[in-house]
Structures are given as C-alpha cells and as structure tokens.
PDB file of C-alpha atoms in Angstrom:
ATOM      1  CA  UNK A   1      80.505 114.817  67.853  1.00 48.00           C
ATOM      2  CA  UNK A   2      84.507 116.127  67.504  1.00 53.00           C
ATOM      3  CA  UNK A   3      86.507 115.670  70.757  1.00 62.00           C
ATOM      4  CA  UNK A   4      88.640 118.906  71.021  1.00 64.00           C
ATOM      5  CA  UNK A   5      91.928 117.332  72.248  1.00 66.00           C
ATOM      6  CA  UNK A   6      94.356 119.978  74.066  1.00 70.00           C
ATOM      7  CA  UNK A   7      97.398 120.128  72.099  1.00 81.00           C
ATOM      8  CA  UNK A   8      99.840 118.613  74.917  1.00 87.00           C
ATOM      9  CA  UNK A   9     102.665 116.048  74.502  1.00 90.00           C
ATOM     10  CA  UNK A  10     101.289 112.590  74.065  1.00 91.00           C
ATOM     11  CA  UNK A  11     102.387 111.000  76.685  1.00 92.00           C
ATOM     12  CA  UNK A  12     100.438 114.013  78.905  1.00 92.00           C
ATOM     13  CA  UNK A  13      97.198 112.692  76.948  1.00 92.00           C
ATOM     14  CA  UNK A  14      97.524 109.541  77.818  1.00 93.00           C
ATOM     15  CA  UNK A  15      97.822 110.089  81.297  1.00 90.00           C
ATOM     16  CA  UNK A  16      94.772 112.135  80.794  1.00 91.00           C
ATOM     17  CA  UNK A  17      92.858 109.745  79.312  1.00 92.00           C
ATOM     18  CA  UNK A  18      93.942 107.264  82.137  1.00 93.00           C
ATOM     19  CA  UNK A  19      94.032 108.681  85.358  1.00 89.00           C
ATOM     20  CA  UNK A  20      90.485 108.272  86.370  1.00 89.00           C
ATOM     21  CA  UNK A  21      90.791 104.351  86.155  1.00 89.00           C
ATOM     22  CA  UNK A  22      94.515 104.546  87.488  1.00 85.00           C
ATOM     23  CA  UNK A  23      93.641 106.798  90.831  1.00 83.00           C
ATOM     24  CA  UNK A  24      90.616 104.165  91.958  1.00 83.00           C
ATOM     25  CA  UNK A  25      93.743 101.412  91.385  1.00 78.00           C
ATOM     26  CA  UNK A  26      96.123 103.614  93.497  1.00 74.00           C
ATOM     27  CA  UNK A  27      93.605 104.585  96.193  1.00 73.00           C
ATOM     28  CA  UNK A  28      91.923 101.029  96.514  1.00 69.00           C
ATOM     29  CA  UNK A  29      92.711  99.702 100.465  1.00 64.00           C
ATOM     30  CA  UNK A  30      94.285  96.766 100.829  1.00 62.00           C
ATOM     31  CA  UNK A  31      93.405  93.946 103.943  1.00 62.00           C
ATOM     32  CA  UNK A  32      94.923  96.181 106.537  1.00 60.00           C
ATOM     33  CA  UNK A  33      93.052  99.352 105.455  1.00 61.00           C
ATOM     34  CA  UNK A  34      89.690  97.498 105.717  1.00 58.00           C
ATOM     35  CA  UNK A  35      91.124  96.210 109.486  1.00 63.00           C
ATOM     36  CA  UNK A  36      91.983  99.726 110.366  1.00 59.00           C
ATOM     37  CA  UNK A  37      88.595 101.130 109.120  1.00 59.00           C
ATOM     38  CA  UNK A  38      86.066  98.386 110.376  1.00 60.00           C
ATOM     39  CA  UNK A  39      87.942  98.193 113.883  1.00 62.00           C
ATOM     40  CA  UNK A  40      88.988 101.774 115.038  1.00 59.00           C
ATOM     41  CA  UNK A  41      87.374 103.166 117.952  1.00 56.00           C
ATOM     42  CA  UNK A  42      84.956 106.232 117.106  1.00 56.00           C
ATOM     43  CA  UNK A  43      84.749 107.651 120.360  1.00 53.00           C
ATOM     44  CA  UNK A  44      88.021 108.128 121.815  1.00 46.00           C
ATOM     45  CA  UNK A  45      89.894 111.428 121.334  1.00 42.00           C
ATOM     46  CA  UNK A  46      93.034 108.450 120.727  1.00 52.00           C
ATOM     47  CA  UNK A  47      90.637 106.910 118.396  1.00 50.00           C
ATOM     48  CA  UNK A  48      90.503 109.801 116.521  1.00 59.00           C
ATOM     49  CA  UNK A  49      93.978 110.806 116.248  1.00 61.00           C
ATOM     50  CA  UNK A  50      94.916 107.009 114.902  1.00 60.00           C
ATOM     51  CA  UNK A  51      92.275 107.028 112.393  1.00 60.00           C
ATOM     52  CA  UNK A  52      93.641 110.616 110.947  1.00 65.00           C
ATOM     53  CA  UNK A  53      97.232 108.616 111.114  1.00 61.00           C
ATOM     54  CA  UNK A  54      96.092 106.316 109.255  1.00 60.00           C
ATOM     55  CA  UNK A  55      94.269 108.023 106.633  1.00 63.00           C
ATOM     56  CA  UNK A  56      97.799 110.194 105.991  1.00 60.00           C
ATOM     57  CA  UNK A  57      99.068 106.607 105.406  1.00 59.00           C
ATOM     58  CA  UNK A  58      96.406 105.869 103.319  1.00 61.00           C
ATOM     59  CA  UNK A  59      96.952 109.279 101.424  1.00 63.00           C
ATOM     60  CA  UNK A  60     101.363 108.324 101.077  1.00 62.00           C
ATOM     61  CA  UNK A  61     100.966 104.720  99.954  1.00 63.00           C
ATOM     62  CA  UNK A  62      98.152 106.096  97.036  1.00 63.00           C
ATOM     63  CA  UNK A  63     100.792 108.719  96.041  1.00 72.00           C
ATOM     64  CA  UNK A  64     103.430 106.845  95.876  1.00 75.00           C
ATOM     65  CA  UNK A  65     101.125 103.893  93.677  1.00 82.00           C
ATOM     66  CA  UNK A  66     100.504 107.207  91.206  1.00 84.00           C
ATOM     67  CA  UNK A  67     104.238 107.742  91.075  1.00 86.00           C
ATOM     68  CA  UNK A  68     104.667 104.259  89.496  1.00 88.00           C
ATOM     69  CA  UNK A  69     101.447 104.566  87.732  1.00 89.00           C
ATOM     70  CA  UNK A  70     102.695 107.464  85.670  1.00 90.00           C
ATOM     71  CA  UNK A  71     106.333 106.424  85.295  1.00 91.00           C
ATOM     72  CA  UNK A  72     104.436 102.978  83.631  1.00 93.00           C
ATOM     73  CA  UNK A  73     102.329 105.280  81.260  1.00 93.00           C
ATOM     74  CA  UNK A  74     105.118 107.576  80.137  1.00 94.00           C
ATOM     75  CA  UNK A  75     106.941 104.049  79.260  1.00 94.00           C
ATOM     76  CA  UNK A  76     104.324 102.397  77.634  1.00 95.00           C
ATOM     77  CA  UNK A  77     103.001 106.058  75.417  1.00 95.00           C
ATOM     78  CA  UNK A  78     106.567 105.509  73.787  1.00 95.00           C
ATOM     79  CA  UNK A  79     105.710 102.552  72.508  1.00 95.00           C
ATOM     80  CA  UNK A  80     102.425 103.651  70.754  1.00 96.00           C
ATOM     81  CA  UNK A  81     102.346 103.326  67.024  1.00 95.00           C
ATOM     82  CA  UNK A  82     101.885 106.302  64.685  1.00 95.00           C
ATOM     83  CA  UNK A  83      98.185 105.426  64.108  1.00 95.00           C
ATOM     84  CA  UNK A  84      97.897 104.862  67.579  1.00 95.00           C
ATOM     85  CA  UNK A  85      99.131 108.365  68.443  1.00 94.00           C
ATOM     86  CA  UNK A  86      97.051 109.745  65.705  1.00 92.00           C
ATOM     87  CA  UNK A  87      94.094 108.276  67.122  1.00 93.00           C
ATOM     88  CA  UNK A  88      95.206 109.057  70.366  1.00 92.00           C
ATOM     89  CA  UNK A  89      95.398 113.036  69.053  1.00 90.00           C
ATOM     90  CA  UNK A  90      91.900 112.821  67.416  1.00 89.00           C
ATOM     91  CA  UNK A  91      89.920 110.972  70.039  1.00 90.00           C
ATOM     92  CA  UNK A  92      91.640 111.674  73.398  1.00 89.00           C
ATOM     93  CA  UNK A  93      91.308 107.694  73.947  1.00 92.00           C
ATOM     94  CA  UNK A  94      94.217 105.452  74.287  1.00 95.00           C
ATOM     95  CA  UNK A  95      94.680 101.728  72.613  1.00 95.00           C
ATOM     96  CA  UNK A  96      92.931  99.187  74.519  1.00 92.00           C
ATOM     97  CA  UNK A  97      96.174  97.479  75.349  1.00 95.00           C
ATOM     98  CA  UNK A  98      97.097 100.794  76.857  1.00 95.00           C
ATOM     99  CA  UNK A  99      96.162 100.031  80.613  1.00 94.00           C
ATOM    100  CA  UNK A 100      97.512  96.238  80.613  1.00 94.00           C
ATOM    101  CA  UNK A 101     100.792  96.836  79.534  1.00 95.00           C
ATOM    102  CA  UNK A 102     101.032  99.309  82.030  1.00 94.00           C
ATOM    103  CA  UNK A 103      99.686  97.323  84.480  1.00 92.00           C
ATOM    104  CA  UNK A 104     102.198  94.637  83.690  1.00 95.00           C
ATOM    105  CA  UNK A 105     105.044  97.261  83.793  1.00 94.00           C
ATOM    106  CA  UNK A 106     103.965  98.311  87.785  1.00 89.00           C
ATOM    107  CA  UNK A 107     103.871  94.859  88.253  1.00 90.00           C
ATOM    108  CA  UNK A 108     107.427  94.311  87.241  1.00 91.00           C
ATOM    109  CA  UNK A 109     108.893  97.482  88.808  1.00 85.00           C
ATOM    110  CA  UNK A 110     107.135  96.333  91.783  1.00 81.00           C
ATOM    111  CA  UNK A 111     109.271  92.697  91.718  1.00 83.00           C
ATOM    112  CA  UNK A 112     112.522  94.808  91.615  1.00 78.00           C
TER     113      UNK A 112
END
C-alpha cells in the first residue's frame, strides 16, 4: 500500500513522523510528579486547587521539553542524506538513527 505523504518541508515530516514517540518523552512525570499525584489530598477544596497547580506545572515543563524536542529534530532533519530524505518523502518514516541523535542533541542542550 502507497503512503500519500503531504508535500511539506522535510524537516515538518519529520516532526510528523516523530511526535507521537517525542510527546509521551515530554509528558512522562518525573519523581516529584508521582509524589504530587500519589500524596495529594482528594477531598479538600485546598486539595483541589494544588492538584490543578500542579497539573499547569505539569502542562509548562511538557511544553517547554517539546520546545527542545523540535529545535533537536529541525537540527538533526539537516543532516539527513539525500536517500534518506527521499525515503523520508516516499514513506513518511524517518532513519532509525533519527530519534537517538536527537535524543543525544536534548541531552546536550540540556548540559548547557
């Protein structure tokens, strides 16, 4: 079966073809979120109001993990070979180094 590809700058496909995988990365809780969700009261109106804080932290800190997320992809989608674009154009899929090398490049935006 042909994979109708929309015809969008490649760096846009890749980001399509990635996001799925890169928004459970960005949204994933860390120790604190699991403290926050396991321990906050559920009656309390105060209760309440802290867990709704903290789920608009939740929200901020997985926006601003997509921000690096696609500054890493536009990076890496310049580096792509011709036959990886190609194949990028005709399947919608990106290389399977793709989502390690930009893992490694939030990684070492994150260190600066």
């Amino acid at each position: 079966m042909t994979r109708t590809v929309p015809n969008l700058p490649d760096e846009r496909l890749c980001w399509l073809a990635v996001r799925d995988q890169v928004n459970r990365k960005a949204r994933r809780r860390g120790v604190l979120g699991w403290l926050t969700a396991l321990f906050r009261p559920r009656d309390s109106w105060e209760g309440n109001e802290r867990a709704e804080d903290a789920a608009d932290l939740r929200r901020e800190t997985a926006s601003g993990k997509l921000h690096k997320y696609a500054f890493a992809v536009d990076i890496v989608a310049e580096t792509l070979t011709a036959a990886e674009r190609a194949h990028l154009r005709a399947t919608g899929e990106v290389p399977p180094h793709f989502l390690a090398e930009v893992e490694r490049r939030v990684a070492e935006r994150k260190k600066r």
